[in-house]
mmCIF file of C-alpha atoms in Angstrom:
data_model
loop_
_atom_site.group_PDB
_atom_site.id
_atom_site.type_symbol
_atom_site.label_atom_id
_atom_site.label_comp_id
_atom_site.label_asym_id
_atom_site.label_seq_id
_atom_site.Cartn_x
_atom_site.Cartn_y
_atom_site.Cartn_z
ATOM 1 C CA MET V 1 -12.296 25.370 -3.392
ATOM 2 C CA ILE V 2 -10.368 23.448 -0.733
ATOM 3 C CA GLU V 3 -7.078 24.878 -1.946
ATOM 4 C CA LYS V 4 -8.495 28.394 -1.684
ATOM 5 C CA ILE V 5 -9.758 27.790 1.854
ATOM 6 C CA TRP V 6 -6.433 26.201 2.822
ATOM 7 C CA ASN V 7 -4.483 29.181 1.509
ATOM 8 C CA GLN V 8 -6.766 31.637 3.298
ATOM 9 C CA ASN V 9 -5.971 30.027 6.638
ATOM 10 C CA THR V 10 -2.936 31.909 7.992
ATOM 11 C CA SER V 11 -2.507 29.847 11.157
ATOM 12 C CA GLY V 12 0.575 28.014 9.841
ATOM 13 C CA LEU V 13 1.275 24.639 8.286
ATOM 14 C CA GLN V 14 1.422 22.556 11.454
ATOM 15 C CA ALA V 15 -1.818 24.025 12.809
ATOM 16 C CA LYS V 16 -3.547 23.136 9.553
ATOM 17 C CA LEU V 17 -2.103 19.622 9.501
ATOM 18 C CA ASP V 18 -3.316 19.120 13.066
ATOM 19 C CA GLN V 19 -6.828 19.811 11.771
ATOM 20 C CA PHE V 20 -6.517 17.636 8.678
ATOM 21 C CA GLU V 21 -10.100 16.367 8.978
ATOM 22 C CA LYS V 22 -11.303 19.827 7.929
ATOM 23 C CA TYR V 23 -9.582 19.585 4.582
ATOM 24 C CA ALA V 24 -9.502 15.888 3.687
ATOM 25 C CA ARG V 25 -12.257 14.583 1.393
ATOM 26 C CA ARG V 26 -14.645 11.997 2.775
ATOM 27 C CA GLN V 27 -13.172 9.457 0.308
ATOM 28 C CA ASN V 28 -9.735 9.951 1.844
ATOM 29 C CA ILE V 29 -11.116 9.547 5.348
ATOM 30 C CA SER V 30 -12.908 6.365 4.264
ATOM 31 C CA ARG V 31 -9.703 4.999 2.758
ATOM 32 C CA PHE V 32 -7.799 5.681 5.965
ATOM 33 C CA ILE V 33 -10.496 3.977 8.051
ATOM 34 C CA ALA V 34 -10.200 0.931 5.773
ATOM 35 C CA ARG V 35 -6.448 0.861 6.339
ATOM 36 C CA TYR V 36 -7.020 1.109 10.083
ATOM 37 C CA GLU V 37 -9.399 -1.852 10.035
ATOM 38 C CA LEU V 38 -6.988 -3.912 7.926
ATOM 39 C CA PHE V 39 -4.113 -3.011 10.194
ATOM 40 C CA LYS V 40 -6.039 -4.193 13.250
ATOM 41 C CA LEU V 41 -6.788 -7.538 11.561
ATOM 42 C CA GLN V 42 -3.112 -8.306 11.079
ATOM 43 C CA MET V 43 -1.819 -6.928 14.407
ATOM 44 C CA PRO V 44 -1.751 -10.291 16.244
ATOM 45 C CA VAL V 45 0.133 -11.939 13.360
ATOM 46 C CA LYS V 46 3.911 -12.143 13.298
ATOM 47 C CA GLY V 47 5.378 -10.589 10.171
ATOM 48 C CA SER V 48 5.847 -7.374 8.236
ATOM 49 C CA ILE V 49 3.659 -5.210 6.039
ATOM 50 C CA VAL V 50 4.320 -5.218 2.295
ATOM 51 C CA GLU V 51 2.812 -2.679 -0.064
ATOM 52 C CA GLY V 52 3.158 -3.326 -3.776
ATOM 53 C CA GLY V 53 2.486 -0.090 -5.645
ATOM 54 C CA VAL V 54 3.468 2.835 -3.419
ATOM 55 C CA HIS V 55 2.663 5.714 -5.804
ATOM 56 C CA HIS V 56 2.599 8.933 -3.721
ATOM 57 C CA GLY V 57 3.130 7.027 -0.466
ATOM 58 C CA ALA V 58 -0.029 7.747 1.540
ATOM 59 C CA GLY V 59 -0.689 4.060 2.155
ATOM 60 C CA LEU V 60 2.919 3.294 3.029
ATOM 61 C CA PHE V 61 3.034 6.015 5.662
ATOM 62 C CA GLY V 62 -0.455 5.172 6.868
ATOM 63 C CA TRP V 63 0.704 1.641 7.729
ATOM 64 C CA ALA V 64 3.925 2.910 9.270
ATOM 65 C CA LYS V 65 2.246 5.519 11.461
ATOM 66 C CA LEU V 66 -0.441 3.097 12.582
ATOM 67 C CA SER V 67 2.294 0.684 13.599
ATOM 68 C CA SER V 68 4.282 3.264 15.552
ATOM 69 C CA ALA V 69 1.099 4.511 17.256
ATOM 70 C CA LEU V 70 -0.653 1.210 18.036
ATOM 71 C CA GLU V 71 2.253 -1.211 18.536
ATOM 72 C CA PRO V 72 5.367 0.786 19.459
ATOM 73 C CA TYR V 73 7.201 -2.364 20.601
ATOM 74 C CA ALA V 74 6.768 -4.195 17.280
ATOM 75 C CA LEU V 75 10.433 -3.802 16.452
ATOM 76 C CA ASP V 76 10.467 -6.444 13.749
ATOM 77 C CA ARG V 77 7.348 -5.233 11.925
ATOM 78 C CA TRP V 78 8.811 -3.547 8.868
ATOM 79 C CA VAL V 79 6.746 -1.592 6.370
ATOM 80 C CA VAL V 80 8.204 -2.387 2.955
ATOM 81 C CA GLY V 81 7.201 -0.523 -0.190
ATOM 82 C CA PHE V 82 7.926 -1.938 -3.655
ATOM 83 C CA ASP V 83 7.552 0.353 -6.658
ATOM 84 C CA SER V 84 9.337 1.462 -9.803
ATOM 85 C CA PHE V 85 8.819 5.041 -8.569
ATOM 86 C CA GLY V 86 8.525 6.072 -12.191
ATOM 87 C CA GLY V 87 5.085 4.917 -13.310
ATOM 88 C CA PHE V 88 4.229 1.621 -14.974
ATOM 89 C CA PRO V 89 7.431 -0.009 -16.281
ATOM 90 C CA SER V 90 5.370 -1.978 -18.845
ATOM 91 C CA THR V 91 1.932 -3.474 -19.404
ATOM 92 C CA HIS V 92 0.744 -6.946 -20.425
ATOM 93 C CA ALA V 93 -1.924 -8.071 -22.868
ATOM 94 C CA LYS V 94 -3.956 -9.254 -19.862
ATOM 95 C CA ASP V 95 -4.141 -5.663 -18.674
ATOM 96 C CA GLN V 96 -6.288 -4.616 -21.621
ATOM 97 C CA GLU V 97 -9.491 -3.114 -20.315
ATOM 98 C CA THR V 98 -12.944 -4.285 -21.258
ATOM 99 C CA ALA V 99 -14.856 -1.066 -20.737
ATOM 100 C CA HIS V 100 -13.246 2.065 -22.163
ATOM 101 C CA GLU V 101 -9.962 3.641 -23.102
ATOM 102 C CA ASN V 102 -7.670 4.380 -20.185
ATOM 103 C CA GLU V 103 -4.874 6.774 -21.012
ATOM 104 C CA GLN V 104 -2.962 5.766 -17.865
ATOM 105 C CA ARG V 105 -2.494 2.177 -19.032
ATOM 106 C CA VAL V 106 0.750 2.796 -20.873
ATOM 107 C CA THR V 107 4.423 2.560 -19.969
ATOM 108 C CA GLY V 108 5.048 5.376 -17.516
ATOM 109 C CA GLY V 109 1.366 5.615 -16.594
ATOM 110 C CA PHE V 110 0.638 7.043 -13.140
ATOM 111 C CA ASP V 111 4.085 8.626 -12.906
ATOM 112 C CA THR V 112 3.840 11.167 -10.073
ATOM 113 C CA GLY V 113 5.671 13.825 -12.090
ATOM 114 C CA TYR V 114 8.204 14.538 -9.341
ATOM 115 C CA ASP V 115 10.944 12.702 -7.450
ATOM 116 C CA VAL V 116 8.609 10.869 -5.087
ATOM 117 C CA PHE V 117 11.323 8.379 -4.114
ATOM 118 C CA GLN V 118 13.481 11.167 -2.692
ATOM 119 C CA GLU V 119 10.470 12.775 -1.031
ATOM 120 C CA LEU V 120 9.578 9.512 0.695
ATOM 121 C CA GLN V 121 13.158 9.111 1.889
ATOM 122 C CA ASP V 122 13.048 12.625 3.337
ATOM 123 C CA LEU V 123 9.668 11.976 4.966
ATOM 124 C CA THR V 124 11.025 8.756 6.463
ATOM 125 C CA GLU V 125 13.635 10.810 8.302
ATOM 126 C CA VAL V 126 10.890 13.076 9.642
ATOM 127 C CA TYR V 127 8.822 10.041 10.630
ATOM 128 C CA ASP V 128 11.748 8.475 12.459
ATOM 129 C CA GLU V 129 12.217 11.599 14.564
ATOM 130 C CA ASN V 130 8.727 11.214 16.034
ATOM 131 C CA ARG V 131 8.438 7.572 17.052
ATOM 132 C CA PHE V 132 9.383 5.386 19.953
ATOM 133 C CA LEU V 133 12.516 3.185 19.622
ATOM 134 C CA ASN V 134 13.482 4.902 16.391
ATOM 135 C CA GLN V 135 16.907 3.279 16.420
ATOM 136 C CA PHE V 136 15.187 0.316 14.770
ATOM 137 C CA GLU V 137 14.388 0.795 11.083
ATOM 138 C CA LYS V 138 10.689 0.666 10.223
ATOM 139 C CA ILE V 139 10.175 1.842 6.613
ATOM 140 C CA LYS V 140 12.029 0.218 3.732
ATOM 141 C CA LEU V 141 11.694 1.478 0.161
ATOM 142 C CA VAL V 142 12.591 -0.925 -2.630
ATOM 143 C CA LYS V 143 12.936 0.713 -6.037
ATOM 144 C CA GLY V 144 12.818 -1.084 -9.375
ATOM 145 C CA ASP V 145 11.051 -3.817 -11.335
ATOM 146 C CA VAL V 146 9.373 -6.126 -8.810
ATOM 147 C CA ALA V 147 10.163 -9.160 -10.963
ATOM 148 C CA GLU V 148 13.755 -8.541 -9.884
ATOM 149 C CA THR V 149 13.474 -6.643 -6.599
ATOM 150 C CA VAL V 150 11.045 -8.921 -4.736
ATOM 151 C CA PRO V 151 13.071 -12.153 -5.197
ATOM 152 C CA ALA V 152 16.264 -10.245 -4.402
ATOM 153 C CA PHE V 153 14.736 -8.768 -1.250
ATOM 154 C CA LEU V 154 13.636 -12.179 -0.011
ATOM 155 C CA GLU V 155 17.037 -13.667 -0.765
ATOM 156 C CA GLU V 156 18.663 -10.887 1.267
ATOM 157 C CA ASN V 157 16.119 -11.362 4.086
ATOM 158 C CA PRO V 158 15.574 -15.119 4.418
ATOM 159 C CA HIS V 159 13.848 -14.606 7.783
ATOM 160 C CA PHE V 160 11.109 -12.455 6.261
ATOM 161 C CA LEU V 161 7.437 -13.177 6.995
ATOM 162 C CA CYS V 162 4.484 -11.125 5.770
ATOM 163 C CA SER V 163 1.457 -10.327 7.950
ATOM 164 C CA LEU V 164 -0.222 -7.889 5.534
ATOM 165 C CA LEU V 165 0.229 -7.885 1.764
ATOM 166 C CA VAL V 166 -1.224 -4.960 -0.165
ATOM 167 C CA CYS V 167 -1.463 -5.507 -3.939
ATOM 168 C CA ASP V 168 -2.028 -2.112 -5.510
ATOM 169 C CA PHE V 169 0.002 -2.424 -8.708
ATOM 170 C CA ASP V 170 -3.173 -2.357 -10.869
ATOM 171 C CA LEU V 171 -1.394 -4.597 -13.397
ATOM 172 C CA TYR V 172 -1.117 -8.322 -14.100
ATOM 173 C CA GLU V 173 2.628 -9.058 -14.070
ATOM 174 C CA PRO V 174 3.748 -7.297 -10.866
ATOM 175 C CA THR V 175 0.672 -8.544 -8.996
ATOM 176 C CA LYS V 176 1.380 -12.143 -10.026
ATOM 177 C CA VAL V 177 5.035 -11.857 -9.030
ATOM 178 C CA MET V 178 4.112 -10.430 -5.636
ATOM 179 C CA LEU V 179 1.535 -13.139 -4.926
ATOM 180 C CA GLU V 180 3.848 -15.947 -6.025
ATOM 181 C CA GLN V 181 6.721 -14.669 -3.919
ATOM 182 C CA MET V 182 4.968 -13.393 -0.781
ATOM 183 C CA VAL V 183 1.980 -15.663 -0.139
ATOM 184 C CA PRO V 184 4.210 -18.649 0.788
ATOM 185 C CA ARG V 185 5.625 -16.414 3.545
ATOM 186 C CA MET V 186 2.226 -15.519 5.012
ATOM 187 C CA PRO V 187 1.089 -17.449 8.120
ATOM 188 C CA LYS V 188 -2.503 -18.180 9.092
ATOM 189 C CA GLY V 189 -4.312 -14.979 9.999
ATOM 190 C CA ALA V 190 -2.251 -12.851 7.634
ATOM 191 C CA VAL V 191 -4.198 -10.541 5.318
ATOM 192 C CA ILE V 192 -4.013 -10.092 1.529
ATOM 193 C CA VAL V 193 -5.443 -6.828 0.196
ATOM 194 C CA PHE V 194 -6.433 -6.000 -3.385
ATOM 195 C CA ASP V 195 -7.460 -2.644 -4.784
ATOM 196 C CA GLU V 196 -8.657 -3.458 -8.312
ATOM 197 C CA ILE V 197 -10.062 -6.987 -8.417
ATOM 198 C CA ASN V 198 -13.473 -7.478 -10.045
ATOM 199 C CA ASN V 199 -12.821 -4.220 -11.901
ATOM 200 C CA PRO V 200 -13.504 -4.311 -15.671
ATOM 201 C CA ASN V 201 -11.171 -1.375 -16.238
ATOM 202 C CA TRP V 202 -8.208 -3.153 -14.594
ATOM 203 C CA PRO V 203 -8.600 -6.882 -15.377
ATOM 204 C CA GLY V 204 -4.920 -7.751 -14.924
ATOM 205 C CA GLU V 205 -5.051 -7.758 -11.132
ATOM 206 C CA THR V 206 -7.935 -10.237 -11.115
ATOM 207 C CA MET V 207 -6.203 -12.416 -13.714
ATOM 208 C CA ALA V 208 -3.105 -12.583 -11.515
ATOM 209 C CA LEU V 209 -5.269 -13.602 -8.566
ATOM 210 C CA LEU V 210 -7.053 -16.332 -10.537
ATOM 211 C CA GLU V 211 -3.791 -17.780 -11.870
ATOM 212 C CA THR V 212 -1.956 -17.724 -8.546
ATOM 213 C CA LEU V 213 -4.454 -18.573 -5.794
ATOM 214 C CA THR V 214 -7.507 -20.827 -5.554
ATOM 215 C CA LEU V 215 -10.366 -18.352 -5.523
ATOM 216 C CA ASN V 216 -13.040 -20.523 -3.907
ATOM 217 C CA GLN V 217 -10.720 -21.188 -0.988
ATOM 218 C CA LEU V 218 -10.559 -17.483 -0.189
ATOM 219 C CA ARG V 219 -13.219 -15.558 1.687
ATOM 220 C CA ILE V 220 -12.853 -12.251 -0.169
ATOM 221 C CA GLN V 221 -14.517 -9.467 1.776
ATOM 222 C CA ARG V 222 -15.064 -5.759 1.386
ATOM 223 C CA PHE V 223 -15.924 -2.680 3.425
ATOM 224 C CA PRO V 224 -19.299 -0.983 2.931
ATOM 225 C CA PHE V 225 -17.653 2.438 2.917
ATOM 226 C CA ASP V 226 -14.892 1.838 0.334
ATOM 227 C CA PRO V 227 -15.739 0.702 -3.227
ATOM 228 C CA ASN V 228 -12.336 -0.700 -4.203
ATOM 229 C CA ILE V 229 -10.582 -2.436 -1.330
ATOM 230 C CA ALA V 230 -11.084 -6.183 -0.992
ATOM 231 C CA TYR V 231 -9.274 -8.479 1.405
ATOM 232 C CA ALA V 232 -8.903 -12.094 2.444
ATOM 233 C CA MET V 233 -7.307 -13.715 5.472
ATOM 234 C CA ILE V 234 -5.097 -16.779 5.215
ATOM 235 C CA GLU V 235 -7.004 -19.615 6.896
#
């Protein structure tokens, strides 16, 4: 129905994008509000934003556009996206669900079906044209297996600190790697975000959390308007 209404509107693409609230589902609006609240929590903290599990890139660009809108002078706040950009590279035994069959939990699961990496590179150029101090790079895309790319990225950027870590891999192994590598670089006040913990259909993310961090030392919170996002601040 939305697609039909969208296509019937002949006012042009930009006019329709300017009125995006008309077309976006309430769930998408809720998710964006959650990102806004998380972004505000980490704003006073020195460091960059890391998203593990970029998929189509809505979250990545949400963080980037919030940064350019709300803190245009934050020149050293990068938004770094780690992903294979080709679906799940593999799965682990700890990713086996406890509820029902999930056809996406296979190698290549959640592949976007198009060259999303190239699209995100193209959209980064568009984004850079419409922000203050755009001579300073903001978005960084890191493609490949995070077991290799995250350590390599940190070796290449020894100065790197993380103010907001978003774990949205869904799976055990990449989540554990990201937590092991990034949490030591997160100062007090920094925020860790999870999208599938306490979820019987995606147990791997919770298992990675339990094996990496001390759960009862974390105040894991949620938003009343989003069923999946959970977050904790480093204290």
